[in-house]
Amino acid sequence: MESWRLEEALYHYHLPMEIERATVEHMERSASRRVVCLLSVLAVLLLQLLGVAAAAAANCSTHCGNIRIPYPFGVEPGCYHDGFNLTCDHSHQLPKLFLGDGTVEVLDISIPSGTVRISSSSIVPTSVASGPSKINQTVRYHTWGGLRKGGPFFISPYKNKFLVLSCSNVQVLLLGGDNTTVNACATYCPPAPQKGQPFQFPMRNECSGIGCCSAAIPKGYTSYSIQVQPAKEISGFDAESSVYIAEEGSYDATRLIFETVNALPALLDWAISNSTCGMKLSAAPASACRSSNSYCQNYTSYVYNGYQCRCSSGYQGNPYIPNGCQDIDECAQWDLHSCYGTCINKPRTFHCQCPDGTYGNPFMEGGCIKIKNSSQGLSIGLVVSGGSVLLLLAFGAPYVTRKIKLRKIKKLKEKNFKENHGLLFQQLISQKVDIGERMIITLADLEKATNNFDRTREIGGGGHGVVYKGILDLNVVAIKKSKIIVQREINEFINEVAILSQINHRNVVKLLGCCLETEVPLLVYEFISNGTLYHHLHVEGPISLPWGDRLRIALEVARAVAYLHSASSMPVFHRDIKSSNILLDDSLTAKVSDFGASRYIPIDQTGVTTAVQGTFGYLDPMYTTQGD
């Protein structure tokens, strides 16, 4: 406004042009000085804030005793994320670390796995009944707790055991925080032996129900209660009875039967926030994932939904702090590279090549062969014959031959890509760029992962193809390679990729990528280590799946099929559900696989007119109904 008034005054009073220009220049210099002054003040304030932050970080405890305290955990105010405060008790000879206000002792903190190992005190049930009367109804006993209700810490599902030690003939129920039954087990002790007879007591390191029983904890809560259903002649737990929630594999059952242990280790999961990642899991959209090489992963509990941060493939460290995820030097760790040649570390990966003067396969011991030096004999022959042209050809021919070979290989890959419907595949994934970039895998990567498809890497196969086990980006994967190449199977291959790239379910095998550069298309799946359900159902000998696992596997397969039919963006009918197409992981969790015969069914479509495919007797009822 002042500038406008000055210009108007200069115009009305008809001042000389020199005065007008000088005045304008003066105002511009004044404005520039004001901007510079403002930027200087902002810079000083920013430096002060950074200094305060650095001072706060310098005052944060990094250890308590022999336990390391990484962010988002912390002891002092301002050093931890909300809900992750710890207490370091220095009153002990070796300081002890506790969650929150100091009721649950911390034994270890793992940022990569997103877990906290704690000391879980035993539950010594004390009956609420009094007097000599016997208990004839279910009675509530002690509660396991100590965690803040609603998170962010929860018992890790399937990683802990519900353990009961008692010689009372009782059935013990484990109840979750919402009073739902999570699991149950029963104990029994044989009568005392007669004089002169040995005491027959199980000494195996497992709880079979005689004096000790255990059950899985499939649902993660912050607290649990136990209920006891005693036999009519038993008044309740005896004085030596105890109950634990403990990490699987952290205890000796035989020792617990004969020795009183006050606490056992238990494993907790934790989530950093009560929000979710969103759709782009690899783009690290969550604010808590501060490292540039990290991503967000949703975490779903029965009482809390949040997310955890992970370092990207090829990186390790703490994703919750800036630059916390650092590149892994695979060349410094033999178990990560298996390179017998020269290993060159690169961001997220590594490069293995034969040393100078050698050629061959650097991933095999003795695979790099020394190049024979024939230049001396060649030089003598060239000098004698005087043929300088032969010298040029001798040196130029390998280069030209190599160029021609590389060009042929490149054209062959392009041809295979086209014949394998690569353009169709790109069109199917064009709407999801992040999936497309992740799923396209080169033939060179798969050859390196399988040691050039070595026969020793074969883990399965049949009339339609072979499955190889390999290591890709530090992950164990299964690579499916078809044998027969016909147009119908190529279409099924593309169909399987299109279906699995859009499916994300814990009971459906995860597709990691595909390769279209070979004559035979290749699919890369997550590696499922425990074989097929068919193998477990038809195993020779007395060992077989318990009925409890069979029912759970059936339920998981049903959930997967229900998800494919009703919950996915477009209904999918598998059309070949059978035991040989259901894989089991280490914890016997079902994974539905082999989607080659599957197809999409639009929601508004009422009938299927194509011919029935799949194994007769295993077709989806909904599919056969619509096919009618």
XYZ file of C-alpha atoms in Angstrom:
628
model
C 0.000 0.000 0.000
C 2.857 2.453 0.816
C 4.551 1.749 -2.511
C 1.321 2.431 -4.406
C 0.809 5.753 -2.628
C 4.407 6.853 -3.336
C 4.101 6.046 -7.022
C 0.813 7.955 -7.176
C 2.441 11.010 -5.530
C 5.340 10.921 -7.977
C 2.907 10.782 -10.858
C 0.691 13.662 -9.704
C 3.567 15.994 -8.824
C 5.435 15.222 -12.084
C 8.816 14.560 -10.453
C 11.736 13.849 -12.745
C 12.168 10.236 -13.934
C 15.563 9.951 -12.200
C 14.015 10.598 -8.782
C 11.249 8.068 -9.452
C 13.727 5.315 -10.406
C 15.928 6.041 -7.371
C 12.931 5.796 -5.064
C 11.817 2.441 -6.510
C 15.341 1.003 -6.178
C 15.476 2.125 -2.558
C 12.205 0.322 -1.773
C 13.434 -2.898 -3.462
C 16.646 -2.857 -1.413
C 14.632 -2.341 1.781
C 12.369 -5.284 0.943
C 15.377 -7.518 0.205
C 16.954 -6.615 3.539
C 13.716 -7.507 5.348
C 13.602 -10.953 3.610
C 17.233 -11.676 4.457
C 16.654 -10.675 8.077
C 13.588 -12.948 8.322
C 15.478 -15.945 6.866
C 18.335 -15.361 9.312
C 15.935 -15.421 12.269
C 14.320 -18.648 11.007
C 17.740 -20.264 10.566
C 18.750 -19.383 14.122
C 15.494 -20.808 15.502
C 15.938 -24.017 13.481
C 19.497 -24.479 14.774
C 18.268 -23.984 18.310
C 15.540 -26.603 17.860
C 18.026 -29.088 16.369
C 20.368 -28.415 19.275
C 17.597 -29.122 21.785
C 16.672 -32.354 19.963
C 20.313 -33.464 19.863
C 20.706 -32.701 23.574
C 17.540 -34.694 24.378
C 18.785 -37.669 22.318
C 22.161 -37.506 24.071
C 20.440 -37.827 27.479
C 18.417 -40.927 26.504
C 19.457 -44.218 28.120
C 20.575 -46.825 25.597
C 20.990 -49.744 28.023
C 19.555 -51.013 31.280
C 21.869 -53.633 32.691
C 22.745 -55.837 29.736
C 19.522 -55.058 27.807
C 19.717 -52.607 24.905
C 16.946 -49.969 24.668
C 16.287 -48.970 21.018
C 13.757 -46.331 19.902
C 10.664 -46.301 19.940
C 11.367 -47.590 23.480
C 12.863 -45.275 26.078
C 13.173 -44.513 29.769
C 13.415 -40.722 30.047
C 10.564 -38.389 28.964
C 10.932 -37.352 25.335
C 12.981 -40.457 24.502
C 10.156 -42.849 23.598
C 7.080 -43.150 21.419
C 3.733 -42.854 23.166
C 3.000 -46.104 25.043
C 6.592 -47.431 24.836
C 7.969 -45.980 28.076
C 10.146 -48.278 30.204
C 11.425 -48.237 33.792
C 15.012 -49.140 34.674
C 15.230 -50.303 38.290
C 18.774 -49.714 39.593
C 18.042 -51.173 43.042
C 19.213 -54.617 41.870
C 22.843 -55.642 41.577
C 22.285 -55.825 37.822
C 19.643 -53.213 36.840
C 16.354 -54.655 35.622
C 14.113 -53.259 32.884
C 10.315 -53.113 33.154
C 7.420 -52.143 30.877
C 5.630 -48.934 31.777
C 5.487 -48.289 35.508
C 7.565 -51.350 36.409
C 5.313 -54.418 36.794
C 6.391 -56.604 33.853
C 10.115 -57.370 33.548
C 11.672 -57.066 30.074
C 14.270 -59.670 29.050
C 14.914 -58.645 25.438
C 13.690 -56.209 22.758
C 13.804 -57.098 19.048
C 13.141 -54.350 16.511
C 13.419 -56.578 13.353
C 10.817 -59.084 14.611
C 8.683 -56.511 16.454
C 8.670 -58.508 19.694
C 9.501 -58.083 23.382
C 10.514 -61.039 25.568
C 9.253 -60.692 29.148
C 9.413 -62.644 32.378
C 5.980 -64.267 32.798
C 5.219 -65.086 36.421
C 3.510 -68.356 37.213
C -0.171 -68.341 38.164
C -0.784 -70.243 41.396
C -4.552 -70.803 41.449
C -6.265 -70.475 44.824
C -9.842 -71.681 45.053
C -12.406 -69.089 46.096
C -14.375 -71.788 47.951
C -13.763 -72.316 51.664
C -14.355 -75.161 54.083
C -14.242 -78.869 53.442
C -17.003 -78.833 50.808
C -16.041 -79.917 47.331
C -16.391 -77.732 44.236
C -19.234 -78.902 41.992
C -19.184 -76.039 39.503
C -16.761 -74.069 37.398
C -14.779 -71.613 39.541
C -12.834 -68.566 38.316
C -9.214 -68.433 39.453
C -6.279 -66.067 39.082
C -5.776 -63.687 36.130
C -2.605 -63.282 34.029
C -2.044 -59.619 33.184
C 0.184 -56.638 33.722
C -0.047 -55.227 30.188
C -1.857 -51.993 29.425
C -5.392 -52.696 28.244
C -5.791 -52.043 24.536
C -2.097 -52.272 23.683
C 0.366 -51.634 22.276
C 1.669 -54.964 23.682
C -0.063 -58.333 23.190
C 0.736 -61.993 23.680
C 2.199 -63.328 20.393
C -0.296 -65.817 18.905
C 1.021 -69.352 18.308
C 4.460 -68.400 19.736
C 3.488 -69.052 23.361
C 2.015 -72.005 25.239
C -0.675 -72.282 27.889
C 0.970 -74.633 30.420
C -0.715 -76.379 33.383
C 1.178 -78.414 35.994
C -1.067 -80.314 38.392
C -1.869 -83.778 39.691
C -5.524 -82.847 40.155
C -7.934 -84.415 37.699
C -9.156 -81.159 36.224
C -9.834 -79.450 32.926
C -8.420 -75.908 32.772
C -9.880 -73.283 30.429
C -7.909 -70.282 29.190
C -10.136 -67.213 28.707
C -9.209 -64.135 26.692
C -9.649 -60.514 27.712
C -13.183 -60.527 26.308
C -14.086 -63.681 28.339
C -14.063 -65.934 25.275
C -12.506 -69.391 25.576
C -9.112 -69.414 23.856
C -8.023 -73.001 24.595
C -8.150 -75.751 27.220
C -6.257 -78.792 28.479
C -6.683 -81.443 31.167
C -4.278 -83.078 33.653
C -4.214 -86.450 35.357
C -1.756 -88.277 37.613
C -1.618 -92.090 37.932
C -2.055 -93.632 41.377
C 1.000 -94.210 43.524
C 2.752 -97.531 42.790
C 2.549 -100.455 45.197
C 5.484 -101.477 47.317
C 8.347 -102.830 45.278
C 7.037 -101.463 41.971
C 8.811 -98.656 40.097
C 7.054 -95.334 39.662
C 6.000 -95.102 36.012
C 6.063 -91.379 35.276
C 6.541 -89.842 31.809
C 10.010 -88.342 31.482
C 9.705 -86.968 27.946
C 10.213 -83.247 27.505
C 6.608 -82.566 26.588
C 3.271 -82.272 28.359
C 1.053 -85.189 27.433
C -1.601 -84.644 30.111
C -0.075 -86.777 32.860
C 0.929 -84.268 35.485
C 1.352 -81.608 32.824
C -0.706 -80.393 29.873
C -0.232 -77.602 27.354
C -2.161 -75.870 24.578
C -1.478 -73.218 21.943
C -2.514 -69.583 22.395
C -4.010 -68.673 18.994
C -5.392 -65.266 20.038
C -3.271 -62.437 21.372
C -4.753 -60.456 24.275
C -3.324 -58.213 26.980
C -4.737 -60.327 29.811
C -6.098 -63.861 30.395
C -8.119 -65.660 33.048
C -8.326 -69.343 33.874
C -11.314 -71.448 34.852
C -11.170 -74.946 36.316
C -13.735 -77.674 35.797
C -12.782 -80.250 38.473
C -13.860 -83.849 38.739
C -16.518 -84.594 41.347
C -14.091 -86.188 43.792
C -11.566 -83.322 43.548
C -11.986 -80.128 45.568
C -9.734 -77.992 43.400
C -6.086 -77.496 42.492
C -3.566 -78.954 44.891
C -0.993 -76.765 46.617
C 1.723 -77.551 44.065
C -0.376 -76.674 41.009
C 0.704 -73.814 38.772
C -0.172 -72.318 35.398
C 2.140 -70.510 32.981
C 1.908 -68.511 29.790
C 5.368 -69.127 28.325
C 7.257 -68.907 25.049
C 7.247 -72.215 23.218
C 10.602 -73.981 23.512
C 11.786 -71.883 26.478
C 11.068 -74.468 29.172
C 11.843 -78.039 30.162
C 8.577 -79.787 30.980
C 10.278 -82.577 32.942
C 12.080 -80.037 35.109
C 8.853 -78.121 35.750
C 7.110 -81.273 36.970
C 9.679 -81.872 39.700
C 10.863 -78.333 40.400
C 8.979 -75.108 41.188
C 9.821 -72.261 38.795
C 8.474 -68.808 39.588
C 8.600 -67.363 36.043
C 9.212 -68.358 32.427
C 9.926 -66.237 29.326
C 6.932 -65.139 27.216
C 6.888 -63.331 23.891
C 4.898 -60.157 23.170
C 4.011 -58.555 19.851
C 3.666 -54.784 19.617
C 2.233 -52.263 17.168
C 3.543 -48.718 16.831
C 0.211 -46.976 16.207
C -3.537 -47.532 16.151
C -3.712 -46.467 12.485
C -3.095 -48.619 9.409
C -0.658 -48.470 6.536
C -3.135 -48.042 3.722
C -2.818 -49.745 0.334
C 0.807 -48.980 -0.612
C 2.741 -51.174 1.774
C 6.117 -50.633 0.071
C 5.922 -46.830 0.009
C 6.193 -46.385 3.803
C 3.187 -44.027 4.103
C 3.182 -44.227 7.921
C 4.751 -41.361 9.842
C 6.483 -43.645 12.368
C 8.559 -45.315 9.623
C 11.257 -42.642 9.527
C 14.049 -44.436 7.692
C 14.171 -43.848 3.942
C 14.696 -47.576 3.346
C 11.731 -48.816 5.373
C 8.108 -49.724 4.782
C 4.910 -50.130 6.767
C 3.258 -53.480 7.589
C -0.220 -53.757 9.088
C -0.613 -55.585 12.400
C -4.034 -56.927 13.381
C -4.790 -58.136 16.896
C -8.082 -59.218 18.415
C -8.178 -56.074 20.509
C -6.012 -53.623 18.553
C -5.211 -52.744 14.941
C -2.018 -50.900 14.090
C 1.165 -51.286 12.096
C 4.854 -52.113 12.402
C 7.803 -50.720 10.443
C 10.241 -52.988 8.616
C 13.531 -52.347 6.835
C 13.300 -52.908 3.075
C 14.789 -56.028 1.516
C 18.572 -55.853 1.584
C 18.618 -53.455 4.554
C 18.794 -53.951 8.313
C 18.587 -51.764 11.393
C 15.953 -49.589 13.074
C 13.223 -48.288 10.721
C 11.833 -45.981 13.427
C 14.746 -43.521 13.293
C 16.093 -41.467 10.356
C 18.658 -43.438 8.324
C 18.129 -46.339 10.706
C 17.940 -48.981 7.934
C 21.426 -49.517 6.516
C 22.449 -51.590 3.514
C 23.467 -55.166 4.359
C 26.992 -56.000 3.223
C 26.220 -59.445 1.849
C 29.859 -59.905 0.836
C 30.911 -59.772 4.500
C 28.565 -62.649 5.379
C 29.177 -65.925 3.571
C 25.744 -67.353 4.373
C 24.131 -64.441 2.496
C 26.025 -64.617 -0.807
C 27.581 -68.105 -1.433
C 29.928 -66.497 -3.950
C 33.116 -68.415 -4.825
C 34.338 -65.609 -7.094
C 34.699 -61.876 -6.479
C 31.788 -60.514 -4.411
C 30.861 -56.846 -4.956
C 28.376 -55.330 -2.529
C 25.613 -53.129 -3.976
C 22.598 -51.381 -2.435
C 19.971 -54.012 -1.531
C 21.947 -56.790 -3.264
C 25.389 -57.935 -4.406
C 27.189 -58.918 -7.603
C 29.274 -62.065 -7.959
C 31.752 -62.452 -10.807
C 34.769 -64.558 -11.680
C 38.147 -62.894 -10.940
C 40.112 -61.290 -13.739
C 41.736 -63.882 -15.950
C 39.026 -66.488 -15.295
C 35.563 -67.345 -16.585
C 32.663 -69.623 -15.649
C 30.105 -69.870 -12.845
C 31.249 -67.956 -9.735
C 28.447 -69.509 -7.622
C 29.992 -72.974 -7.817
C 33.126 -74.089 -6.016
C 35.764 -74.402 -8.710
C 33.381 -72.883 -11.237
C 35.794 -70.130 -12.334
C 38.280 -71.557 -14.867
C 41.584 -69.868 -15.629
C 41.902 -68.575 -19.182
C 44.835 -70.242 -20.999
C 47.468 -67.793 -22.255
C 48.005 -68.550 -25.943
C 49.170 -65.087 -26.950
C 52.857 -66.137 -27.178
C 52.307 -68.914 -29.686
C 49.886 -66.755 -31.630
C 52.387 -63.911 -31.767
C 55.118 -66.202 -33.151
C 52.808 -67.470 -35.835
C 51.708 -63.972 -36.770
C 55.324 -62.725 -36.952
C 56.327 -65.662 -39.153
C 53.387 -65.302 -41.501
C 53.344 -61.535 -41.292
C 49.575 -61.637 -41.181
C 48.492 -58.589 -39.219
C 44.954 -59.228 -40.422
C 44.871 -62.541 -38.586
C 45.903 -60.731 -35.416
C 42.968 -58.372 -35.702
C 40.596 -61.232 -36.349
C 41.937 -63.195 -33.408
C 41.332 -60.348 -31.014
C 38.134 -59.130 -32.597
C 36.374 -62.453 -33.136
C 35.633 -63.182 -29.445
C 34.228 -59.714 -28.984
C 32.042 -59.964 -32.092
C 30.959 -63.480 -31.178
C 30.045 -62.379 -27.679
C 28.067 -59.432 -29.035
C 26.194 -61.682 -31.456
C 25.488 -64.199 -28.696
C 24.223 -61.518 -26.319
C 22.020 -60.087 -29.062
C 20.553 -63.525 -29.795
C 19.898 -64.094 -26.108
C 18.220 -60.689 -25.856
C 16.023 -61.352 -28.905
C 15.134 -64.794 -27.563
C 14.091 -63.274 -24.242
C 11.962 -60.680 -26.034
C 10.389 -63.415 -28.163
C 9.623 -65.566 -25.102
C 8.222 -62.525 -23.288
C 5.853 -61.850 -26.175
C 4.798 -65.490 -26.631
C 4.223 -65.814 -22.892
C 1.666 -62.996 -23.092
C 3.970 -60.495 -21.423
C 2.005 -57.594 -22.898
C -1.206 -59.039 -21.462
C 0.483 -59.436 -18.090
C 1.645 -55.814 -18.139
C -1.891 -54.704 -18.962
C -3.310 -56.756 -16.081
C -0.966 -55.129 -13.552
C -0.874 -51.648 -15.095
C -3.387 -50.384 -12.520
C -1.046 -51.360 -9.671
C 2.407 -50.053 -10.457
C 3.904 -51.090 -7.124
C 2.848 -54.715 -7.696
C 4.131 -54.699 -11.269
C 7.585 -53.425 -10.351
C 7.875 -56.010 -7.579
C 6.624 -59.021 -9.555
C 8.765 -58.818 -12.707
C 11.867 -60.969 -12.047
C 14.695 -61.530 -14.520
C 15.983 -64.916 -15.602
C 19.466 -64.024 -14.341
C 18.114 -63.552 -10.803
C 16.359 -66.949 -10.859
C 19.450 -68.720 -12.234
C 21.485 -67.231 -9.415
C 18.818 -68.194 -6.865
C 18.741 -71.871 -7.990
C 22.399 -72.338 -8.992
C 21.359 -72.547 -12.656
C 18.379 -74.774 -11.778
C 20.555 -77.456 -10.218
C 18.784 -80.797 -9.826
C 19.731 -80.829 -6.155
C 17.466 -77.795 -5.709
C 14.351 -79.681 -6.892
C 11.827 -80.055 -4.071
C 8.795 -81.347 -5.932
C 7.190 -81.975 -9.271
C 4.947 -84.155 -11.324
C 3.561 -84.536 -14.782
C 3.058 -80.814 -15.261
C 6.301 -79.343 -13.955
C 9.100 -79.057 -11.437
C 9.426 -76.899 -8.300
C 12.834 -75.590 -7.270
C 13.984 -74.161 -3.938
C 16.107 -71.013 -4.138
C 17.294 -67.907 -2.317
C 16.077 -64.628 -3.843
C 16.850 -61.298 -2.151
C 17.807 -63.188 1.039
C 14.391 -64.926 1.090
C 13.796 -68.655 0.596
C 11.384 -69.063 -2.329
C 9.753 -71.808 -4.393
C 10.106 -71.496 -8.192
C 7.528 -73.311 -10.324
C 8.668 -74.368 -13.812
C 6.214 -76.010 -16.221
C 7.304 -78.859 -18.510
C 4.655 -78.869 -21.240
C 4.326 -75.740 -23.353
C 0.883 -75.456 -24.946
C -1.262 -72.396 -25.456
C -3.874 -73.481 -22.896
C -1.241 -73.838 -20.147
C 0.261 -70.446 -21.040
C -3.207 -68.933 -20.591
C -3.553 -70.737 -17.242
C -0.145 -69.391 -16.200
C -1.158 -65.783 -16.949
C -4.498 -66.427 -15.249
C -2.727 -67.694 -12.114
C -0.447 -64.657 -12.001
C -3.336 -62.240 -12.463
C -5.338 -63.903 -9.684
C -2.575 -64.283 -7.106
C -1.201 -60.751 -7.670
C -4.492 -59.350 -6.319
C -5.019 -61.801 -3.438
C -3.652 -61.145 0.050
C -4.834 -63.752 2.557
C -2.928 -65.639 5.278
C -4.303 -68.968 4.001
C -3.522 -68.389 0.310
C 0.018 -68.978 -0.922
C 1.725 -65.644 -1.623
C 2.965 -64.973 -5.143
C 6.259 -63.066 -5.077
C 6.860 -62.643 -8.802
C 7.173 -64.208 -12.228
C 9.636 -64.506 -15.110
C 8.553 -64.453 -18.768
C 12.014 -64.406 -20.379
C 12.237 -68.185 -20.765
C 10.455 -70.552 -23.112
C 8.824 -72.042 -20.048
C 7.159 -69.390 -17.826
C 8.289 -69.346 -14.214
C 6.379 -68.429 -11.048
C 8.031 -67.477 -7.742
C 6.100 -68.218 -4.534
C 6.811 -67.971 -0.837
C 8.457 -71.192 0.322
C 6.113 -73.429 2.331
C 8.366 -75.855 4.175
C 6.005 -78.565 5.458
C 4.794 -80.108 2.220
C 1.226 -80.788 1.104
C -1.797 -81.781 3.161
C -2.002 -84.923 1.007
C 1.401 -86.037 2.265
C 0.387 -85.544 5.916
C -2.946 -87.331 5.450
C -1.426 -90.330 3.652
C 1.865 -90.590 5.529
C 3.010 -94.152 6.124
C 3.147 -95.414 9.677
C 1.242 -94.518 12.826
C 2.212 -90.812 12.765
C -0.534 -88.665 11.308
C -2.262 -85.336 11.823
C -4.307 -85.029 15.041
C -8.011 -84.400 14.587
C -7.662 -80.951 16.127
C -5.187 -79.916 13.401
C -7.349 -81.509 10.717
C -10.400 -79.517 11.791
C -8.376 -76.301 12.014
C -6.860 -76.853 8.553
C -10.328 -77.516 7.142
C -11.557 -74.283 8.721
C -8.595 -72.321 7.308
C -9.197 -73.718 3.823
C -12.878 -72.851 4.145
C -11.986 -69.302 5.142
C -9.662 -68.982 2.164
C -12.338 -70.263 -0.220
C -14.912 -67.944 1.368
C -12.509 -65.058 0.899
C -11.974 -65.971 -2.757
C -15.728 -66.261 -3.325
C -16.993 -63.291 -1.352
C -14.331 -60.939 0.009
C -11.936 -60.382 -2.914
C -12.459 -57.472 -5.299
C -13.708 -59.920 -7.934
C -14.977 -63.410 -6.979
C -12.509 -66.205 -7.809
C -13.411 -69.890 -8.138
C -10.432 -72.157 -7.548
C -12.004 -75.190 -9.232
C -9.395 -77.656 -7.955
C -9.465 -77.668 -4.127
C -7.848 -80.919 -3.024
C -5.316 -82.040 -0.435
C -2.397 -82.044 -2.899
C -3.076 -78.358 -3.664
C -3.033 -77.331 0.028
C 0.405 -76.605 1.511
C 1.305 -76.524 5.230
C 3.919 -74.289 6.846
C 5.999 -74.997 9.972
C 3.015 -74.306 12.251
C 0.698 -76.446 10.055
C -1.130 -73.363 8.794
C -2.969 -74.130 5.536
C -1.987 -72.358 2.311
C -4.223 -72.844 -0.747
C -2.093 -73.084 -3.907
C -2.180 -73.961 -7.638
C -4.571 -71.412 -9.180
C -3.900 -72.517 -12.769
C -7.462 -73.767 -13.236
C -9.074 -70.809 -11.478
C -11.045 -68.027 -13.081
C -12.749 -64.762 -12.252
C -16.549 -64.621 -12.048
C -17.987 -61.062 -12.287
C -20.381 -60.219 -9.470
C -23.324 -59.606 -11.792
C -22.779 -62.835 -13.801
C -25.310 -65.579 -13.065
C -23.897 -68.460 -15.052
C -20.647 -69.974 -16.288
C -20.685 -71.260 -19.843
C -17.102 -72.490 -20.143
C -16.219 -76.150 -19.874
C -15.605 -77.527 -16.394
C -11.899 -77.636 -15.452
C -10.184 -79.096 -12.422
C -10.276 -82.469 -10.678
C -13.704 -84.079 -10.583
C -14.861 -84.532 -7.022
C -12.971 -81.442 -5.836
C -14.798 -78.666 -7.698
C -16.304 -75.723 -5.782
C -20.037 -76.342 -5.171
C -20.851 -72.729 -6.159
C -18.953 -73.181 -9.420
C -20.706 -76.422 -10.374
C -24.072 -74.877 -9.439
C -23.455 -71.871 -11.678
C -22.140 -74.166 -14.372
C -25.543 -75.920 -14.427
